[in-house]
CSV table of C-alpha atoms in Angstrom, one decimal:
chain,number,residue,atom,x,y,z
M,996,MET,CA,-45.3,18.1,38.0
M,997,TYR,CA,-41.8,16.9,38.7
M,998,LYS,CA,-41.6,14.9,41.9
M,999,ILE,CA,-38.6,15.8,44.0
M,1000,TRP,CA,-38.9,12.9,46.4
M,1001,ASN,CA,-39.2,9.1,45.8
M,1002,PHE,CA,-42.9,8.3,45.4
M,1003,HIS,CA,-42.2,5.0,43.7
M,1004,THR,CA,-43.8,2.5,46.1
M,1005,THR,CA,-45.9,-0.6,45.3
M,1006,VAL,CA,-47.1,-0.9,48.9
M,1007,SER,CA,-50.6,0.3,49.7
M,1008,HIS,CA,-52.5,0.0,52.9
M,1009,PRO,CA,-56.2,-0.9,53.4
M,1010,PRO,CA,-58.8,1.3,55.0
M,1011,LEU,CA,-60.1,0.4,58.4
M,1012,SER,CA,-62.9,-2.2,58.0
M,1013,GLY,CA,-64.0,-3.0,61.5
M,1014,ASP,CA,-63.6,-2.2,65.2
M,1015,LEU,CA,-60.0,-2.4,66.6
M,1016,THR,CA,-58.2,-2.5,69.9
M,1017,CYS,CA,-54.5,-1.6,70.3
M,1018,ASP,CA,-52.1,-0.1,72.7
M,1019,ALA,CA,-51.6,3.2,70.8
M,1020,ALA,CA,-53.5,4.9,67.9
M,1021,VAL,CA,-51.7,7.6,65.9
M,1022,ILE,CA,-53.8,10.0,63.8
M,1023,GLY,CA,-51.8,11.4,60.8
M,1024,GLY,CA,-49.7,9.6,58.2
M,1025,GLY,CA,-47.0,12.2,57.7
M,1026,LEU,CA,-43.5,11.6,58.9
M,1027,THR,CA,-44.3,12.8,62.4
M,1028,GLY,CA,-47.0,10.3,62.9
M,1029,ILE,CA,-45.0,7.5,61.3
M,1030,LEU,CA,-42.0,8.2,63.5
M,1031,CYS,CA,-44.2,8.2,66.6
M,1032,ALA,CA,-45.7,4.9,65.5
M,1033,ARG,CA,-42.3,3.4,64.9
M,1034,ALA,CA,-40.9,4.7,68.2
M,1035,LEU,CA,-43.8,3.1,70.1
M,1036,ALA,CA,-43.6,-0.2,68.2
M,1037,GLN,CA,-39.9,-0.4,69.0
M,1038,ARG,CA,-40.8,-0.3,72.7
M,1039,GLY,CA,-43.1,-3.3,72.3
M,1040,LEU,CA,-46.5,-1.6,71.9
M,1041,SER,CA,-49.2,-2.6,69.4
M,1042,VAL,CA,-49.7,0.5,67.2
M,1043,ALA,CA,-52.2,1.5,64.5
M,1044,LEU,CA,-51.8,4.6,62.3
M,1045,PHE,CA,-54.7,6.3,60.5
M,1046,GLU,CA,-54.4,8.5,57.5
M,1047,GLU,CA,-57.2,10.3,55.7
M,1048,HIS,CA,-55.5,10.0,52.3
M,1049,THR,CA,-52.3,8.0,51.7
M,1050,VAL,CA,-49.2,8.1,53.8
M,1051,ALA,CA,-46.8,11.0,52.9
M,1052,HIS,CA,-48.9,11.8,49.8
M,1053,GLU,CA,-47.8,14.4,47.3
M,1054,GLY,CA,-49.8,17.2,48.9
M,1055,SER,CA,-48.7,16.4,52.5
M,1056,LYS,CA,-46.4,18.6,54.7
M,1057,THR,CA,-43.9,15.7,54.5
M,1058,ALA,CA,-43.7,15.8,50.7
M,1059,ARG,CA,-43.5,19.6,50.6
M,1060,SER,CA,-40.6,19.7,53.1
M,1061,THR,CA,-37.0,20.4,52.0
M,1062,ALA,CA,-36.0,17.7,54.6
M,1063,LYS,CA,-32.9,19.2,56.1
M,1064,ALA,CA,-32.5,17.0,59.2
M,1065,THR,CA,-30.2,19.1,61.4
M,1066,VAL,CA,-29.9,20.3,64.9
M,1067,VAL,CA,-29.2,23.8,63.6
M,1068,HIS,CA,-32.5,25.7,63.3
M,1069,GLU,CA,-31.3,29.1,62.0
M,1070,THR,CA,-30.5,30.9,65.3
M,1071,ALA,CA,-33.0,29.1,67.6
M,1072,ALA,CA,-30.4,28.0,70.2
M,1073,SER,CA,-29.1,31.6,70.9
M,1074,ALA,CA,-32.7,33.0,70.7
M,1075,LEU,CA,-33.8,30.6,73.4
M,1076,THR,CA,-30.8,31.4,75.5
M,1077,GLU,CA,-31.6,35.2,75.3
M,1078,ASN,CA,-35.4,35.1,75.4
M,1079,VAL,CA,-36.1,32.1,77.7
M,1080,SER,CA,-33.0,30.6,79.5
M,1081,ARG,CA,-29.8,28.8,78.9
M,1082,GLU,CA,-31.4,25.7,80.3
M,1083,ALA,CA,-34.2,25.9,77.8
M,1084,SER,CA,-31.7,26.1,74.9
M,1085,ARG,CA,-29.8,23.1,76.2
M,1086,LYS,CA,-33.1,21.1,76.5
M,1087,TYR,CA,-34.2,22.1,73.0
M,1088,ILE,CA,-30.8,21.0,71.6
M,1089,ALA,CA,-30.9,17.7,73.6
M,1090,ALA,CA,-34.3,16.8,72.1
M,1091,ASN,CA,-33.1,17.5,68.6
M,1092,LEU,CA,-29.9,15.5,69.1
M,1093,ALA,CA,-32.0,12.6,70.2
M,1094,GLY,CA,-34.2,13.1,67.2
M,1095,LEU,CA,-31.2,13.1,64.9
M,1096,ARG,CA,-29.8,9.9,66.4
M,1097,PHE,CA,-33.2,8.3,65.9
M,1098,LEU,CA,-33.2,9.3,62.2
M,1099,HIS,CA,-29.6,8.0,61.8
M,1100,GLU,CA,-30.7,4.7,63.3
M,1101,LEU,CA,-33.7,4.5,60.9
M,1102,THR,CA,-31.8,5.5,57.7
M,1103,GLY,CA,-28.5,3.7,58.5
M,1104,GLY,CA,-26.8,7.1,57.9
M,1105,GLU,CA,-27.9,7.4,54.3
M,1106,GLY,CA,-27.7,11.1,53.4
M,1107,THR,CA,-25.1,12.0,56.0
M,1108,CYS,CA,-23.5,15.4,55.2
M,1109,ASP,CA,-22.2,18.6,56.7
M,1110,MET,CA,-24.5,21.5,57.5
M,1111,TYR,CA,-23.2,25.0,57.3
M,1112,LEU,CA,-24.9,27.9,59.1
M,1113,TYR,CA,-23.5,30.9,57.2
M,1114,ALA,CA,-23.5,34.7,57.6
M,1115,LEU,CA,-23.7,37.4,54.9
M,1116,HIS,CA,-23.8,40.6,57.0
M,1117,GLY,CA,-21.2,40.3,59.7
M,1118,GLU,CA,-20.5,37.6,62.3
M,1119,ARG,CA,-22.1,38.7,65.6
M,1120,ARG,CA,-25.3,36.7,65.3
M,1121,LEU,CA,-23.4,33.7,63.9
M,1122,GLN,CA,-21.0,33.7,66.8
M,1123,ARG,CA,-23.8,33.8,69.4
M,1124,GLU,CA,-25.4,30.8,67.7
M,1125,PHE,CA,-22.0,28.9,67.7
M,1126,HIS,CA,-21.5,29.5,71.4
M,1127,ALA,CA,-25.1,28.4,72.2
M,1128,LEU,CA,-24.8,25.2,70.1
M,1129,SER,CA,-21.4,24.4,71.7
M,1130,ASP,CA,-22.9,24.9,75.1
M,1131,GLY,CA,-25.7,22.5,74.3
M,1132,GLY,CA,-23.3,19.7,73.3
M,1133,VAL,CA,-23.4,20.1,69.5
M,1134,VAL,CA,-20.1,19.2,67.8
M,1135,CYS,CA,-19.4,22.2,65.5
M,1136,GLU,CA,-16.6,24.3,64.1
M,1137,TYR,CA,-16.4,28.0,63.6
M,1138,LEU,CA,-14.9,29.0,60.2
M,1139,PRO,CA,-13.9,32.6,59.8
M,1140,ARG,CA,-13.8,31.9,56.1
M,1141,ALA,CA,-16.5,29.8,54.6
M,1142,PRO,CA,-15.4,27.0,52.2
M,1143,PHE,CA,-18.0,28.1,49.6
M,1144,THR,CA,-19.7,31.1,48.0
M,1145,LEU,CA,-23.3,31.7,47.1
M,1146,SER,CA,-22.9,34.9,45.0
M,1147,GLU,CA,-20.4,37.2,43.5
M,1148,THR,CA,-22.2,40.2,44.9
M,1149,HIS,CA,-23.0,38.8,48.4
M,1150,PRO,CA,-20.0,36.9,49.6
M,1151,VAL,CA,-20.3,34.6,52.7
M,1152,THR,CA,-18.4,36.2,55.6
M,1153,ALA,CA,-18.1,33.2,57.9
M,1154,ALA,CA,-19.8,29.9,58.7
M,1155,VAL,CA,-20.3,27.2,61.4
M,1156,ARG,CA,-19.8,23.6,60.2
M,1157,ILE,CA,-21.9,20.9,61.9
M,1158,PRO,CA,-21.0,17.4,60.8
M,1159,ASP,CA,-23.1,14.3,60.6
M,1160,GLN,CA,-26.4,15.9,59.7
M,1161,LEU,CA,-28.9,14.3,57.3
M,1162,ALA,CA,-30.2,15.3,53.9
M,1163,LEU,CA,-33.3,13.1,53.9
M,1164,ASP,CA,-35.7,11.8,51.3
M,1165,PRO,CA,-38.7,12.0,53.7
M,1166,VAL,CA,-41.2,10.3,51.4
M,1167,LYS,CA,-38.9,7.3,50.8
M,1168,LEU,CA,-38.3,7.0,54.6
M,1169,ALA,CA,-42.0,7.3,55.4
M,1170,HIS,CA,-43.0,4.6,52.9
M,1171,ARG,CA,-40.3,2.2,54.0
M,1172,LEU,CA,-41.2,2.5,57.6
M,1173,CYS,CA,-44.8,1.8,56.9
M,1174,ALA,CA,-43.9,-1.2,54.7
M,1175,GLU,CA,-41.8,-2.9,57.3
M,1176,GLY,CA,-44.9,-4.0,59.2
M,1177,THR,CA,-43.9,-3.0,62.7
M,1178,PHE,CA,-47.2,-1.2,63.1
M,1179,ALA,CA,-50.6,-1.3,61.3
M,1180,VAL,CA,-51.3,1.3,58.7
M,1181,PHE,CA,-54.8,2.3,57.5
M,1182,GLU,CA,-55.1,4.6,54.5
M,1183,HIS,CA,-58.3,6.4,53.4
M,1184,SER,CA,-59.3,6.3,57.0
M,1185,PRO,CA,-60.3,9.8,58.3
M,1186,VAL,CA,-60.8,10.1,62.0
M,1187,THR,CA,-63.9,12.0,62.8
M,1188,ALA,CA,-63.9,12.0,66.6
M,1189,ALA,CA,-61.3,11.2,69.3
M,1190,GLY,CA,-61.3,11.0,73.1
M,1191,ARG,CA,-59.0,9.8,75.8
M,1192,HIS,CA,-59.2,6.1,74.8
M,1193,THR,CA,-61.4,5.9,71.7
M,1194,LEU,CA,-61.6,7.3,68.3
M,1195,THR,CA,-64.1,7.0,65.5
M,1196,CYS,CA,-63.0,6.2,61.9
M,1197,GLY,CA,-65.3,5.3,59.1
M,1198,GLY,CA,-68.1,4.3,61.5
M,1199,HIS,CA,-65.8,2.0,63.4
M,1200,THR,CA,-64.5,2.3,66.9
M,1201,VAL,CA,-60.9,2.1,67.8
M,1202,THR,CA,-60.0,1.6,71.4
M,1203,ALA,CA,-56.5,2.4,72.5
M,1204,ALA,CA,-54.7,3.1,75.8
M,1205,HIS,CA,-53.0,6.1,74.2
M,1206,ILE,CA,-54.0,8.3,71.3
M,1207,ILE,CA,-51.6,10.7,69.5
M,1208,ALA,CA,-52.7,13.5,67.1
M,1209,ALA,CA,-49.8,14.1,64.6
M,1210,THR,CA,-51.7,16.3,62.2
M,1211,ASN,CA,-49.5,19.4,61.9
M,1212,TYR,CA,-52.3,21.5,63.4
M,1213,PRO,CA,-54.2,19.3,65.9
M,1214,VAL,CA,-57.7,18.8,64.7
M,1215,PHE,CA,-58.8,17.7,68.2
M,1216,HIS,CA,-57.6,20.3,70.6
M,1217,GLU,CA,-58.6,22.5,73.6
M,1218,ALA,CA,-60.0,26.0,73.3
M,1219,SER,CA,-56.7,27.8,74.2
M,1220,LEU,CA,-54.6,26.1,71.5
M,1221,PRO,CA,-55.5,28.5,68.6
M,1222,MET,CA,-54.2,31.4,70.6
M,1223,LYS,CA,-50.9,29.6,71.1
M,1224,LEU,CA,-50.2,28.3,67.6
M,1225,SER,CA,-49.9,30.3,64.4
M,1226,ARG,CA,-48.9,29.4,60.9
M,1227,LYS,CA,-46.3,30.8,58.5
M,1228,THR,CA,-45.7,30.1,54.8
M,1229,SER,CA,-42.3,29.6,53.2
M,1230,TYR,CA,-41.3,28.9,49.7
M,1231,ALA,CA,-39.0,26.5,47.8
M,1232,ALA,CA,-37.6,26.2,44.3
M,1233,ALA,CA,-35.8,23.2,42.7
M,1234,VAL,CA,-33.5,24.1,39.8
M,1235,ARG,CA,-30.8,22.4,37.7
M,1236,CYS,CA,-27.9,23.9,35.9
M,1237,ALA,CA,-25.8,22.1,33.3
M,1238,GLU,CA,-22.7,23.9,34.4
M,1239,GLY,CA,-23.1,23.1,38.1
M,1240,PHE,CA,-23.4,25.2,41.2
M,1241,ARG,CA,-21.1,27.2,43.5
M,1242,LEU,CA,-21.9,25.0,46.4
M,1243,PRO,CA,-20.4,21.5,46.9
M,1244,PRO,CA,-23.1,18.9,46.2
M,1245,ASP,CA,-22.5,17.1,49.5
M,1246,ILE,CA,-23.5,19.8,51.9
M,1247,MET,CA,-26.5,21.7,53.2
M,1248,ALA,CA,-26.5,25.4,54.1
M,1249,TYR,CA,-28.7,27.9,55.8
M,1250,GLY,CA,-28.4,31.7,56.5
M,1251,ALA,CA,-28.1,33.0,60.0
M,1252,ASP,CA,-28.9,36.5,59.0
M,1253,GLY,CA,-31.6,36.5,56.3
M,1254,GLY,CA,-30.0,34.2,53.8
M,1255,PHE,CA,-31.7,31.3,52.1
M,1256,GLY,CA,-31.5,27.5,52.7
M,1257,TYR,CA,-29.8,25.2,50.2
M,1258,ARG,CA,-29.6,21.5,49.7
M,1259,PHE,CA,-29.1,19.1,46.8
M,1260,VAL,CA,-31.1,16.1,45.6
M,1261,ARG,CA,-30.6,13.6,42.8
M,1262,ASP,CA,-26.9,13.2,43.6
M,1263,GLY,CA,-26.2,16.9,43.2
M,1264,GLU,CA,-28.1,17.3,39.9
M,1265,ILE,CA,-30.9,19.5,41.5
M,1266,LEU,CA,-30.5,22.3,44.0
M,1267,ILE,CA,-33.4,23.2,46.3
M,1268,VAL,CA,-33.4,26.8,47.5
M,1269,SER,CA,-35.8,27.8,50.3
M,1270,GLY,CA,-36.8,30.8,52.3
M,1271,GLU,CA,-39.1,33.9,52.2
M,1272,THR,CA,-41.0,32.9,55.3
M,1273,HIS,CA,-44.0,35.2,56.0
M,1274,ARG,CA,-47.3,35.3,57.8
M,1275,GLY,CA,-50.4,36.4,56.1
M,1276,THR,CA,-50.3,37.9,52.6
M,1277,ALA,CA,-47.2,36.9,50.6
M,1278,ALA,CA,-44.6,39.6,50.1
M,1279,PRO,CA,-44.6,40.7,46.4
M,1280,ASN,CA,-42.3,38.8,44.1
M,1281,ALA,CA,-41.2,36.3,46.8
M,1282,GLY,CA,-40.9,33.5,44.2
M,1283,GLN,CA,-38.8,35.7,42.0
M,1284,ARG,CA,-36.3,36.5,44.8
M,1285,LEU,CA,-36.0,32.8,45.5
M,1286,LEU,CA,-35.2,32.1,41.8
M,1287,ARG,CA,-32.7,35.0,41.8
M,1288,ALA,CA,-30.9,33.4,44.7
M,1289,ALA,CA,-30.8,30.1,42.9
M,1290,ALA,CA,-29.5,31.8,39.7
M,1291,GLU,CA,-26.7,33.5,41.7
M,1292,ALA,CA,-25.6,30.1,43.2
M,1293,ALA,CA,-25.4,28.6,39.7
M,1294,ASN,CA,-22.5,28.6,37.3
M,1295,GLY,CA,-24.7,29.1,34.3
M,1296,LYS,CA,-28.3,29.4,33.3
M,1297,ILE,CA,-30.8,27.6,35.5
M,1298,GLU,CA,-33.7,25.4,34.6
M,1299,ILE,CA,-36.7,25.6,36.9
M,1300,VAL,CA,-37.8,22.1,37.9
M,1301,ARG,CA,-40.5,23.0,40.4
M,1302,GLN,CA,-41.7,25.7,42.8
M,1303,TRP,CA,-43.9,25.2,45.8
M,1304,SER,CA,-44.7,26.4,49.3
M,1305,ASN,CA,-45.4,24.9,52.7
M,1306,ASN,CA,-47.3,26.0,55.8
M,1307,ASP,CA,-45.6,25.4,59.2
M,1308,GLY,CA,-46.9,25.8,62.7
M,1309,TYR,CA,-45.2,28.2,65.0
M,1310,THR,CA,-45.5,28.5,68.8
M,1311,HIS,CA,-45.2,31.7,70.9
M,1312,ASP,CA,-41.7,30.9,72.1
M,1313,GLY,CA,-40.3,28.8,69.2
M,1314,ILE,CA,-40.5,25.5,71.2
M,1315,PRO,CA,-42.8,22.7,69.8
M,1316,TYR,CA,-45.8,21.5,71.8
M,1317,VAL,CA,-45.2,17.8,72.6
M,1318,GLY,CA,-47.1,16.1,75.4
M,1319,GLN,CA,-50.6,15.2,76.7
M,1320,LEU,CA,-53.5,17.5,76.7
M,1321,ARG,CA,-56.1,17.5,79.5
M,1322,CYS,CA,-58.5,15.7,77.2
M,1323,GLY,CA,-56.1,12.8,77.2
M,1324,ILE,CA,-54.8,13.1,73.6
M,1325,PHE,CA,-51.1,13.4,73.0
M,1326,ILE,CA,-50.0,16.1,70.5
M,1327,ALA,CA,-46.8,16.9,68.6
M,1328,CYS,CA,-46.9,20.2,66.6
M,1329,GLY,CA,-45.4,23.7,66.3
M,1330,PHE,CA,-42.1,22.6,64.7
M,1331,GLY,CA,-41.6,25.9,62.9
M,1332,ALA,CA,-39.8,25.3,59.6
M,1333,TRP,CA,-37.7,22.5,61.1
M,1334,GLY,CA,-39.9,19.5,61.1
M,1335,MET,CA,-37.4,16.7,60.6
M,1336,THR,CA,-35.4,16.6,63.9
M,1337,ASN,CA,-38.2,18.2,65.8
M,1338,ALA,CA,-40.6,15.5,64.6
M,1339,ALA,CA,-38.1,12.7,65.4
M,1340,GLY,CA,-37.4,14.3,68.8
M,1341,ALA,CA,-41.1,14.5,69.5
M,1342,ALA,CA,-41.5,10.8,68.7
M,1343,VAL,CA,-38.8,10.0,71.3
M,1344,ILE,CA,-40.4,12.2,73.9
M,1345,LEU,CA,-43.9,10.8,73.4
M,1346,ALA,CA,-42.7,7.2,73.3
M,1347,GLU,CA,-40.8,7.6,76.6
M,1348,GLN,CA,-43.8,9.4,78.2
M,1349,ILE,CA,-46.3,6.8,77.2
M,1350,CYS,CA,-44.0,4.0,78.4
M,1351,GLY,CA,-43.8,5.7,81.8
M,1352,LYS,CA,-40.2,6.8,81.7
M,1353,GLY,CA,-39.9,10.3,80.3
M,1354,VAL,CA,-36.8,12.2,79.4
M,1355,TRP,CA,-35.0,14.9,81.4
M,1356,TYR,CA,-35.9,17.6,78.9
M,1357,ASP,CA,-39.6,16.8,78.1
M,1358,ASP,CA,-41.0,19.5,80.5
M,1359,LEU,CA,-39.7,22.2,78.1
M,1360,PHE,CA,-42.2,21.0,75.4
M,1361,SER,CA,-45.3,20.9,77.7
M,1362,PRO,CA,-48.4,22.3,76.0
M,1363,TYR,CA,-49.1,24.0,79.4
M,1364,ARG,CA,-45.8,25.7,79.9
M,1365,ASN,CA,-45.8,29.5,80.7
M,1366,PHE,CA,-47.7,31.1,77.8
M,1367,LEU,CA,-45.6,34.3,77.9
M,1368,ARG,CA,-42.2,32.8,78.7
M,1369,GLY,CA,-40.8,33.8,75.3
M,1370,GLY,CA,-42.0,37.4,75.7
M,1371,MET,CA,-45.1,39.4,74.8
M,1372,THR,CA,-44.1,40.2,71.3
M,1373,PRO,CA,-45.0,36.8,69.6
M,1374,PHE,CA,-48.3,36.7,71.5
M,1375,ALA,CA,-49.1,40.3,70.6
M,1376,GLU,CA,-48.3,39.7,66.9
M,1377,HIS,CA,-50.5,36.6,66.8
M,1378,ALA,CA,-53.4,38.3,68.6
M,1379,GLY,CA,-53.1,41.3,66.3
M,1380,VAL,CA,-53.2,39.2,63.2
M,1381,ALA,CA,-56.1,37.2,64.5
M,1382,ALA,CA,-58.1,40.3,65.5
M,1383,GLY,CA,-57.4,42.0,62.2
M,1384,GLY,CA,-58.5,38.8,60.3
M,1385,LEU,CA,-61.8,38.8,62.2
M,1386,LEU,CA,-62.5,42.5,61.8
M,1387,ARG,CA,-61.9,42.4,58.0
M,1388,THR,CA,-64.9,40.0,57.7
M,1389,MET,CA,-67.1,42.9,58.8
M,1390,THR,CA,-65.9,45.3,56.0
M,1391,PRO,CA,-68.6,46.3,53.6
M,1392,PRO,CA,-68.3,44.8,50.1
M,1393,PRO,CA,-66.2,46.9,47.6
M,1394,ASP,CA,-67.5,48.7,44.5
M,1395,ARG,CA,-66.0,46.0,42.3
M,1396,TYR,CA,-67.8,43.2,40.5
M,1397,ALA,CA,-67.1,39.9,38.8
M,1398,SER,CA,-67.0,41.4,35.4
M,1399,GLU,CA,-64.0,43.5,36.3
M,1400,VAL,CA,-61.8,40.4,37.3
M,1401,ALA,CA,-59.2,39.9,34.5
M,1402,PRO,CA,-57.9,36.4,33.5
M,1403,GLY,CA,-55.2,35.2,35.8
M,1404,ARG,CA,-56.1,37.7,38.5
M,1405,ALA,CA,-57.9,37.5,41.9
M,1406,GLU,CA,-59.9,40.3,43.5
M,1407,ILE,CA,-62.2,40.9,46.4
M,1408,ILE,CA,-65.6,41.7,44.8
M,1409,ASN,CA,-69.2,42.5,45.6
M,1410,TYR,CA,-71.0,39.3,45.0
M,1411,ARG,CA,-74.8,39.5,45.5
M,1412,GLY,CA,-74.3,42.3,48.1
M,1413,ARG,CA,-71.6,40.7,50.1
M,1414,ARG,CA,-67.8,40.4,50.1
M,1415,ALA,CA,-66.4,37.4,48.2
M,1416,GLY,CA,-63.1,36.3,46.7
M,1417,ALA,CA,-63.0,35.8,42.9
M,1418,TYR,CA,-60.3,34.4,40.6
M,1419,ARG,CA,-60.6,34.2,36.9
M,1420,ASP,CA,-58.5,31.4,35.4
M,1421,PRO,CA,-56.5,31.8,32.1
M,1422,ASP,CA,-59.5,30.2,30.2
M,1423,GLY,CA,-61.8,32.9,31.5
M,1424,GLN,CA,-63.8,30.8,34.0
M,1425,LEU,CA,-64.6,32.7,37.2
M,1426,HIS,CA,-64.3,31.0,40.6
M,1427,VAL,CA,-66.1,32.7,43.5
M,1428,VAL,CA,-65.5,31.8,47.2
M,1429,ARG,CA,-66.4,32.9,50.6
M,1430,LEU,CA,-63.7,34.9,52.4
M,1431,ARG,CA,-64.6,33.7,55.9
M,1432,CYS,CA,-62.4,30.8,57.1
M,1433,PRO,CA,-64.6,27.8,58.2
M,1434,HIS,CA,-62.1,27.2,61.1
M,1435,LEU,CA,-62.6,30.2,63.4
M,1436,GLY,CA,-63.9,32.9,61.0
M,1437,CYS,CA,-60.8,34.9,60.0
M,1438,CYS,CA,-60.8,36.8,56.6
M,1439,LEU,CA,-58.9,34.9,53.9
M,1440,GLU,CA,-56.2,36.5,51.8
M,1441,TRP,CA,-55.0,35.8,48.3
M,1442,ASN,CA,-51.6,34.1,47.8
M,1443,PRO,CA,-50.5,35.0,44.3
M,1444,GLU,CA,-47.5,32.6,44.3
M,1445,GLU,CA,-49.6,29.5,45.0
M,1446,LYS,CA,-53.0,30.8,43.7
M,1447,THR,CA,-54.6,29.9,47.0
M,1448,TRP,CA,-56.8,31.6,49.5
M,1449,ASP,CA,-54.9,31.5,52.8
M,1450,CYS,CA,-56.0,32.2,56.4
M,1451,PRO,CA,-53.6,34.5,58.2
M,1452,CYS,CA,-54.7,33.4,61.6
M,1453,HIS,CA,-54.1,29.6,61.7
M,1454,GLY,CA,-52.9,28.8,58.2
M,1455,SER,CA,-55.8,27.0,56.6
M,1456,ARG,CA,-55.5,27.0,52.8
M,1457,PHE,CA,-57.9,26.7,49.9
M,1458,ASP,CA,-57.3,26.3,46.2
M,1459,TYR,CA,-58.9,28.9,43.9
M,1460,THR,CA,-62.0,26.7,43.5
M,1461,GLY,CA,-62.6,26.7,47.2
M,1462,LYS,CA,-61.4,23.2,48.1
M,1463,CYS,CA,-59.7,22.9,51.5
M,1464,ILE,CA,-56.1,21.8,51.0
M,1465,SER,CA,-54.6,22.4,54.4
M,1466,ASN,CA,-56.0,22.1,58.0
M,1467,PRO,CA,-57.2,23.2,60.6
M,1468,ALA,CA,-60.3,24.0,58.4
M,1469,GLU,CA,-62.1,20.8,57.5
M,1470,THR,CA,-64.6,22.2,54.9
M,1471,GLY,CA,-64.3,24.2,51.7
M,1472,ILE,CA,-65.3,27.8,50.9
M,1473,GLY,CA,-66.8,27.4,47.4
M,1474,LEU,CA,-70.0,29.3,46.6
């Protein structure tokens, strides 16, 4: 499989081999955890980071990101202004500006480029976002005519240009920060229990004044969190074209009204197109629509380099959860599809909170903020999906059996008198799994684009053999 990011590192980190005491312990070796560890170390704390596999490994959320580090998150600023308050929008922007400054500091500005938020179907939504961004202190420029086109059939009507954003290589950054030695890193060190000041890892005890769970979906959480945090899936495709692309290679772009996201890697050789966000069962032909958008942006025939998907955590009001839980553990999660600046902003917030200072906008991100502040609609949607997922587990098994599953197809079957999921691979081998998610019991759904069984409630994912490949579930579903 072609590797989009830079995985060439000779630095490895040992597993934890004994008891340890430190100022702060960070659970999770993705970019969020690494940025939290670095921010705390910069403030003089002794920090240890624990990763179950290897830091920013190929299957991690970090490695599957498109890594557009920008303060423009589709139309988040205007949505917060309208659904929550103008002050909430300003605080959200302030946190992401702080995160972007932190990333500029860590990268030395490598990957600096312009970001364009563009419109395809009129300018009203784009204008609202421009005004909200400007009100929040973002330097940006409204362009009645965009300086690029994406398709002959769907011209860009207008765009907002935001300078000095970052097109990151998140894996390269993660490995470099871990190799610098400002904090301790322990790989192949799964944390099995955590409390206010202690955690258990490989039979050893780690004692820390502060513990941070940076695991995308917090594996150590309170009972109410599953009702406040949902997951959605989005897709990406990397393509190359010998004749080049319609977009300049030194920009990033994202649609304000249903368009796709675009950015380049490998010095403009490869274009990454992203979008098709959904919850639950994938929309038919999502991958094909993504490739069609890539083909329209090219000046000739495209070559598919890689296709993949990612699961992202979403909160009820679009604002991440960053802060301390009543159990004493700090969390940083719910970044939506905008994990780069949100993660860096969360690192700044947590570092300042732990050091006893805080920042003027950190209350916006409290895990205990008004649950219904963003409106009833997101909560009702999440509750409906969760209820439906639980009810489907009670459905009687269908009148369909393993012998009827064709190669390359997945079906729900009657397996020994109960419902089960079955996939027959191209070689004819049948793989049968339980359809009940080990996390909280929702009924799993087949994702044909990724050939995975996905949980519509909280986003756990399992490959077709039943192996768990994405939390919050911790065990597989194989039969």
